[in-house]
Amino acid sequence: MSDVTMRAAGVEAFGEPLRELSVPVPAPRPGEVLIRVGAAAVNPADLGMVAGRYRWADPVRFPLIPGYDVAGWRADTGEPVVGFTLHKATQRGGYAPFVSLPEDLVVPLPATADITEAAALPLAGLTALQSLDALGPDVRTLLVNGPRGAVGGFAARLAAARGLTVVSDDSSPVDAALDVIGGAAAQAAFDRVRDGGRYVTVVPEFWVPGGPFTAARGIDPQVISVGYDRASLLALVRHHAEGTLRPRIGTVLPLSAAAEAHRIAARAPGAARISGKVVLAPDL
């Protein structure tokens, strides 16, 4: 760490609302890239982090700076990049003006890339890709029970690009279902799958209890916990550059409004109702 400080958004104990914290500007270690953050997407995992519901690989180090998705510029070259912080392992968060990440977690962006949109790609996009891969080769019809959300929207578009027929509200049986909501919606999606079909959920039961994660009717449910794959992140960037995968950005807020961003994402009483991704921008 350096002696120079920055104003990040984080917590010093679980359950606290996000607030501005003065923390050192990270000094990149060998094999790391220092990113000047232009945008950091807000994800459900970020809300779980500060609430203490997330599961890290190691004991949590406070202060805790959340944030899985970042886009900005390499501090050394000015090259536009997008990064996946892999917070579960690194405990490096994107809610800050700067973040240092292992070089493998950072990929280049085209010079013309929209930094705000790029920031919304990694976590939701990787989750969508890995969910579709888990379905196997014999799926022709796919139910996505949240096609307007981040993961569901990406999954629906990527599935259609693979030649699958994607449905959300039809009542006929389907070859497979992807649950991105949990609870009662998960059970309803499971019930739509034909006997011997495929069922994948991205919502673990410790997050939203009630998912049907036991085998029935010849269906063996799979719970997807996103992993990092550099080639997949590069593929997402390519889809974005081609215009086939464009995140819906609902609002962009300054980093100082991180607590309100979490209230919006959680649909808390009194918070603004926003359709689309909530993104934080340190430079606002």
CSV table of C-alpha atoms in Angstrom, one decimal:
chain,number,residue,atom,x,y,z
A,1,MET,CA,0.0,0.0,0.0
A,2,SER,CA,1.1,3.6,-0.6
A,3,ASP,CA,0.9,6.6,1.7
A,4,VAL,CA,-1.4,8.3,-0.7
A,5,THR,CA,-5.1,7.9,0.3
A,6,MET,CA,-8.4,7.9,-1.6
A,7,ARG,CA,-12.0,8.1,-0.8
A,8,ALA,CA,-13.7,4.7,-1.3
A,9,ALA,CA,-17.1,3.3,-0.3
A,10,GLY,CA,-17.3,0.5,2.2
A,11,VAL,CA,-18.0,-0.7,5.7
A,12,GLU,CA,-16.0,-1.5,8.8
A,13,ALA,CA,-18.4,-4.0,10.1
A,14,PHE,CA,-21.2,-6.2,8.7
A,15,GLY,CA,-24.6,-4.7,8.6
A,16,GLU,CA,-23.4,-1.1,8.4
A,17,PRO,CA,-24.7,1.1,5.5
A,18,LEU,CA,-22.0,2.0,3.0
A,19,ARG,CA,-20.1,5.2,3.7
A,20,GLU,CA,-17.1,7.0,2.5
A,21,LEU,CA,-13.8,5.7,3.9
A,22,SER,CA,-10.3,7.0,3.6
A,23,VAL,CA,-8.0,4.1,2.5
A,24,PRO,CA,-4.6,3.9,0.9
A,25,VAL,CA,-4.3,4.0,-2.9
A,26,PRO,CA,-3.2,0.4,-3.7
A,27,ALA,CA,0.3,-0.1,-4.9
A,28,PRO,CA,0.3,-2.9,-7.5
A,29,ARG,CA,2.3,-6.0,-6.7
A,30,PRO,CA,4.3,-7.8,-9.3
A,31,GLY,CA,1.9,-9.3,-11.9
A,32,GLU,CA,-0.9,-6.9,-11.0
A,33,VAL,CA,-2.5,-4.0,-12.8
A,34,LEU,CA,-3.6,-0.7,-11.2
A,35,ILE,CA,-6.9,0.4,-12.6
A,36,ARG,CA,-8.2,4.0,-12.5
A,37,VAL,CA,-11.9,3.1,-12.1
A,38,GLY,CA,-14.3,4.8,-14.4
A,39,ALA,CA,-17.4,2.7,-13.5
A,40,ALA,CA,-18.2,0.0,-11.0
A,41,ALA,CA,-21.4,-2.0,-11.4
A,42,VAL,CA,-23.6,-2.8,-8.4
A,43,ASN,CA,-24.6,-6.5,-8.1
A,44,PRO,CA,-26.7,-8.5,-5.6
A,45,ALA,CA,-23.4,-10.1,-4.4
A,46,ASP,CA,-22.3,-6.7,-3.3
A,47,LEU,CA,-25.3,-6.3,-1.1
A,48,GLY,CA,-24.7,-9.7,0.4
A,49,MET,CA,-21.1,-8.8,1.2
A,50,VAL,CA,-21.9,-5.8,3.4
A,51,ALA,CA,-24.7,-7.7,5.1
A,52,GLY,CA,-22.4,-10.6,6.0
A,53,ARG,CA,-24.3,-13.2,3.9
A,54,TYR,CA,-21.5,-13.7,1.4
A,55,ARG,CA,-19.0,-16.5,1.6
A,56,TRP,CA,-15.3,-15.7,1.1
A,57,ALA,CA,-12.4,-18.1,0.7
A,58,ASP,CA,-10.6,-16.5,3.7
A,59,PRO,CA,-11.7,-14.5,6.8
A,60,VAL,CA,-12.9,-11.0,5.8
A,61,ARG,CA,-10.4,-8.1,6.2
A,62,PHE,CA,-12.0,-4.8,7.1
A,63,PRO,CA,-12.5,-2.2,6.0
A,64,LEU,CA,-14.5,-4.1,3.3
A,65,ILE,CA,-14.7,-2.4,-0.1
A,66,PRO,CA,-17.4,-4.2,-2.2
A,67,GLY,CA,-17.6,-4.4,-6.0
A,68,TYR,CA,-17.1,-7.3,-8.4
A,69,ASP,CA,-17.2,-5.4,-11.7
A,70,VAL,CA,-15.0,-2.5,-12.8
A,71,ALA,CA,-14.1,-0.7,-16.0
A,72,GLY,CA,-11.7,2.1,-16.5
A,73,TRP,CA,-8.1,2.6,-17.6
A,74,ARG,CA,-4.7,1.1,-16.8
A,75,ALA,CA,-2.9,3.6,-14.6
A,76,ASP,CA,0.4,2.9,-16.3
A,77,THR,CA,-0.6,3.1,-20.0
A,78,GLY,CA,-4.1,4.7,-20.1
A,79,GLU,CA,-5.4,1.7,-22.0
A,80,PRO,CA,-9.2,1.1,-21.4
A,81,VAL,CA,-9.8,-2.2,-19.6
A,82,VAL,CA,-12.5,-4.2,-17.8
A,83,GLY,CA,-11.8,-6.3,-14.7
A,84,PHE,CA,-13.4,-8.9,-12.6
A,85,THR,CA,-12.2,-8.5,-9.0
A,86,LEU,CA,-13.0,-12.1,-8.0
A,87,HIS,CA,-13.8,-10.6,-4.6
A,88,LYS,CA,-14.4,-14.1,-3.1
A,89,ALA,CA,-10.6,-14.7,-3.4
A,90,THR,CA,-8.9,-11.3,-3.6
A,91,GLN,CA,-11.2,-9.2,-1.3
A,92,ARG,CA,-10.4,-6.3,-3.7
A,93,GLY,CA,-13.4,-4.1,-4.3
A,94,GLY,CA,-14.3,-1.8,-7.2
A,95,TYR,CA,-16.1,0.9,-5.2
A,96,ALA,CA,-13.0,3.1,-5.2
A,97,PRO,CA,-11.1,5.5,-7.6
A,98,PHE,CA,-8.4,2.9,-7.9
A,99,VAL,CA,-8.1,-0.9,-7.6
A,100,SER,CA,-5.2,-3.2,-8.1
A,101,LEU,CA,-5.9,-6.7,-9.6
A,102,PRO,CA,-4.0,-9.7,-10.8
A,103,GLU,CA,-3.3,-9.1,-14.5
A,104,ASP,CA,-5.2,-12.2,-15.5
A,105,LEU,CA,-8.4,-10.7,-14.1
A,106,VAL,CA,-8.1,-7.7,-16.4
A,107,VAL,CA,-8.8,-7.6,-20.2
A,108,PRO,CA,-8.5,-4.8,-22.7
A,109,LEU,CA,-11.4,-2.9,-24.2
A,110,PRO,CA,-11.7,-1.4,-27.6
A,111,ALA,CA,-10.8,2.3,-27.6
A,112,THR,CA,-14.4,3.1,-28.5
A,113,ALA,CA,-16.0,1.0,-25.7
A,114,ASP,CA,-18.6,2.6,-23.4
A,115,ILE,CA,-16.9,2.3,-20.0
A,116,THR,CA,-20.2,2.4,-18.1
A,117,GLU,CA,-21.7,-0.5,-20.1
A,118,ALA,CA,-18.5,-2.5,-20.0
A,119,ALA,CA,-18.5,-2.3,-16.2
A,120,ALA,CA,-21.8,-4.3,-16.2
A,121,LEU,CA,-20.4,-7.2,-18.2
A,122,PRO,CA,-18.2,-9.4,-16.0
A,123,LEU,CA,-20.2,-10.9,-13.1
A,124,ALA,CA,-23.6,-11.1,-14.8
A,125,GLY,CA,-22.1,-12.1,-18.2
A,126,LEU,CA,-19.9,-14.9,-16.8
A,127,THR,CA,-22.8,-16.2,-14.7
A,128,ALA,CA,-25.0,-16.3,-17.8
A,129,LEU,CA,-22.4,-18.1,-19.9
A,130,GLN,CA,-21.6,-20.7,-17.3
A,131,SER,CA,-25.3,-21.4,-16.7
A,132,LEU,CA,-25.9,-22.0,-20.3
A,133,ASP,CA,-22.8,-24.3,-20.6
A,134,ALA,CA,-24.1,-26.3,-17.6
A,135,LEU,CA,-27.3,-27.1,-19.5
A,136,GLY,CA,-25.6,-29.5,-21.9
A,137,PRO,CA,-26.1,-30.0,-25.7
A,138,ASP,CA,-29.6,-31.5,-25.8
A,139,VAL,CA,-31.6,-28.4,-24.9
A,140,ARG,CA,-33.8,-26.8,-27.5
A,141,THR,CA,-36.4,-24.9,-25.4
A,142,LEU,CA,-35.2,-22.9,-22.3
A,143,LEU,CA,-37.3,-21.0,-19.7
A,144,VAL,CA,-35.5,-18.0,-18.2
A,145,ASN,CA,-37.6,-16.8,-15.3
A,146,GLY,CA,-36.1,-13.3,-15.1
A,147,PRO,CA,-35.2,-12.3,-18.6
A,148,ARG,CA,-35.3,-8.6,-17.8
A,149,GLY,CA,-32.6,-8.7,-15.1
A,150,ALA,CA,-28.9,-8.6,-15.7
A,151,VAL,CA,-28.1,-12.4,-15.6
A,152,GLY,CA,-31.4,-13.4,-17.1
A,153,GLY,CA,-31.2,-10.8,-19.9
A,154,PHE,CA,-27.7,-11.9,-20.9
A,155,ALA,CA,-28.6,-15.6,-20.7
A,156,ALA,CA,-31.7,-15.1,-22.9
A,157,ARG,CA,-29.7,-13.2,-25.6
A,158,LEU,CA,-26.7,-15.7,-25.5
A,159,ALA,CA,-29.1,-18.6,-25.6
A,160,ALA,CA,-30.9,-17.2,-28.6
A,161,ALA,CA,-27.5,-16.7,-30.3
A,162,ARG,CA,-26.9,-20.4,-29.7
A,163,GLY,CA,-30.1,-21.3,-31.5
A,164,LEU,CA,-32.3,-22.1,-28.4
A,165,THR,CA,-35.9,-21.1,-28.2
A,166,VAL,CA,-36.2,-18.9,-25.1
A,167,VAL,CA,-39.5,-18.5,-23.2
A,168,SER,CA,-40.5,-16.7,-20.1
A,169,ASP,CA,-44.3,-16.8,-19.7
A,170,ASP,CA,-45.5,-19.7,-21.9
A,171,SER,CA,-47.1,-22.5,-19.9
A,172,SER,CA,-45.9,-25.5,-22.1
A,173,PRO,CA,-43.2,-27.9,-20.9
A,174,VAL,CA,-39.6,-26.9,-21.7
A,175,ASP,CA,-36.3,-28.9,-22.0
A,176,ALA,CA,-34.6,-26.8,-19.4
A,177,ALA,CA,-35.0,-23.9,-17.0
A,178,LEU,CA,-32.7,-21.2,-15.7
A,179,ASP,CA,-33.7,-19.7,-12.4
A,180,VAL,CA,-32.3,-16.3,-11.6
A,181,ILE,CA,-34.8,-15.3,-8.9
A,182,GLY,CA,-35.0,-18.1,-6.2
A,183,GLY,CA,-37.8,-18.9,-3.8
A,184,ALA,CA,-41.3,-19.6,-5.2
A,185,ALA,CA,-40.2,-18.5,-8.7
A,186,ALA,CA,-37.5,-21.2,-8.6
A,187,GLN,CA,-40.1,-23.9,-7.8
A,188,ALA,CA,-42.4,-22.6,-10.5
A,189,ALA,CA,-39.5,-22.8,-13.1
A,190,PHE,CA,-38.6,-26.3,-11.9
A,191,ASP,CA,-42.2,-27.4,-12.4
A,192,ARG,CA,-42.1,-26.3,-16.0
A,193,VAL,CA,-39.2,-28.6,-16.9
A,194,ARG,CA,-40.1,-31.9,-18.7
A,195,ASP,CA,-39.2,-35.2,-17.0
A,196,GLY,CA,-35.5,-35.9,-17.5
A,197,GLY,CA,-34.9,-32.3,-18.4
A,198,ARG,CA,-32.3,-29.8,-17.1
A,199,TYR,CA,-32.6,-27.3,-14.3
A,200,VAL,CA,-30.0,-24.7,-13.3
A,201,THR,CA,-30.2,-21.9,-10.7
A,202,VAL,CA,-27.8,-19.1,-9.9
A,203,VAL,CA,-29.4,-18.5,-6.5
A,204,PRO,CA,-28.0,-20.6,-3.6
A,205,GLU,CA,-30.4,-21.5,-0.9
A,206,PHE,CA,-28.4,-19.6,1.7
A,207,TRP,CA,-29.1,-16.5,-0.3
A,208,VAL,CA,-32.9,-16.8,-1.0
A,209,PRO,CA,-34.3,-19.9,0.7
A,210,GLY,CA,-36.8,-22.0,-1.1
A,211,GLY,CA,-35.2,-23.3,-4.2
A,212,PRO,CA,-35.9,-26.9,-5.1
A,213,PHE,CA,-32.3,-28.2,-5.1
A,214,THR,CA,-33.0,-31.9,-4.8
A,215,ALA,CA,-33.4,-34.3,-7.7
A,216,ALA,CA,-37.0,-35.1,-8.8
A,217,ARG,CA,-38.6,-36.5,-12.0
A,218,GLY,CA,-35.2,-37.4,-13.4
A,219,ILE,CA,-34.0,-33.8,-13.1
A,220,ASP,CA,-30.7,-33.2,-11.3
A,221,PRO,CA,-30.6,-29.5,-10.3
A,222,GLN,CA,-27.4,-27.6,-10.5
A,223,VAL,CA,-26.4,-24.5,-8.5
A,224,ILE,CA,-24.0,-22.3,-10.4
A,225,SER,CA,-21.4,-20.5,-8.4
A,226,VAL,CA,-19.6,-18.3,-10.9
A,227,GLY,CA,-15.9,-18.9,-11.6
A,228,TYR,CA,-13.5,-16.8,-13.5
A,229,ASP,CA,-12.4,-17.6,-17.0
A,230,ARG,CA,-10.4,-15.1,-19.0
A,231,ALA,CA,-11.4,-16.4,-22.4
A,232,SER,CA,-15.1,-16.0,-21.4
A,233,LEU,CA,-14.6,-12.4,-20.3
A,234,LEU,CA,-12.8,-11.7,-23.6
A,235,ALA,CA,-15.8,-13.3,-25.4
A,236,LEU,CA,-18.2,-11.0,-23.5
A,237,VAL,CA,-16.2,-8.0,-24.5
A,238,ARG,CA,-16.3,-9.1,-28.1
A,239,HIS,CA,-20.1,-9.6,-28.0
A,240,HIS,CA,-20.4,-6.1,-26.5
A,241,ALA,CA,-18.2,-4.6,-29.2
A,242,GLU,CA,-20.3,-6.3,-31.9
A,243,GLY,CA,-23.5,-4.8,-30.3
A,244,THR,CA,-25.0,-8.2,-29.5
A,245,LEU,CA,-24.7,-7.9,-25.8
A,246,ARG,CA,-25.6,-4.5,-24.4
A,247,PRO,CA,-26.4,-4.1,-20.7
A,248,ARG,CA,-29.3,-2.0,-19.7
A,249,ILE,CA,-28.0,0.8,-17.5
A,250,GLY,CA,-30.7,2.2,-15.2
A,251,THR,CA,-28.8,4.9,-13.5
A,252,VAL,CA,-25.2,6.2,-12.8
A,253,LEU,CA,-24.5,7.6,-9.4
A,254,PRO,CA,-21.4,9.2,-7.8
A,255,LEU,CA,-19.4,7.0,-5.5
A,256,SER,CA,-20.5,9.1,-2.6
A,257,ALA,CA,-24.0,7.8,-3.2
A,258,ALA,CA,-23.1,4.2,-2.9
A,259,ALA,CA,-25.4,3.7,0.1
A,260,GLU,CA,-28.3,4.9,-2.0
A,261,ALA,CA,-27.2,2.7,-4.9
A,262,HIS,CA,-27.5,-0.3,-2.6
A,263,ARG,CA,-31.0,0.9,-1.4
A,264,ILE,CA,-32.1,1.1,-5.1
A,265,ALA,CA,-30.6,-2.3,-5.9
A,266,ALA,CA,-32.4,-3.8,-2.9
A,267,ARG,CA,-35.7,-2.1,-3.7
A,268,ALA,CA,-35.7,-0.7,-0.2
A,269,PRO,CA,-38.8,1.3,0.9
A,270,GLY,CA,-38.5,4.9,-0.3
A,271,ALA,CA,-35.7,4.2,-2.8
A,272,ALA,CA,-36.1,5.1,-6.4
A,273,ARG,CA,-37.5,2.4,-8.7
A,274,ILE,CA,-34.9,1.9,-11.4
A,275,SER,CA,-35.1,-0.5,-14.3
A,276,GLY,CA,-31.6,-1.6,-15.4
A,277,LYS,CA,-28.2,-1.8,-13.9
A,278,VAL,CA,-27.1,0.6,-11.1
A,279,VAL,CA,-23.5,1.8,-11.8
A,280,LEU,CA,-21.2,3.9,-9.6
A,281,ALA,CA,-18.8,6.4,-11.2
A,282,PRO,CA,-15.9,7.8,-9.0
A,283,ASP,CA,-15.4,10.8,-11.2
A,284,LEU,CA,-19.0,12.2,-10.9
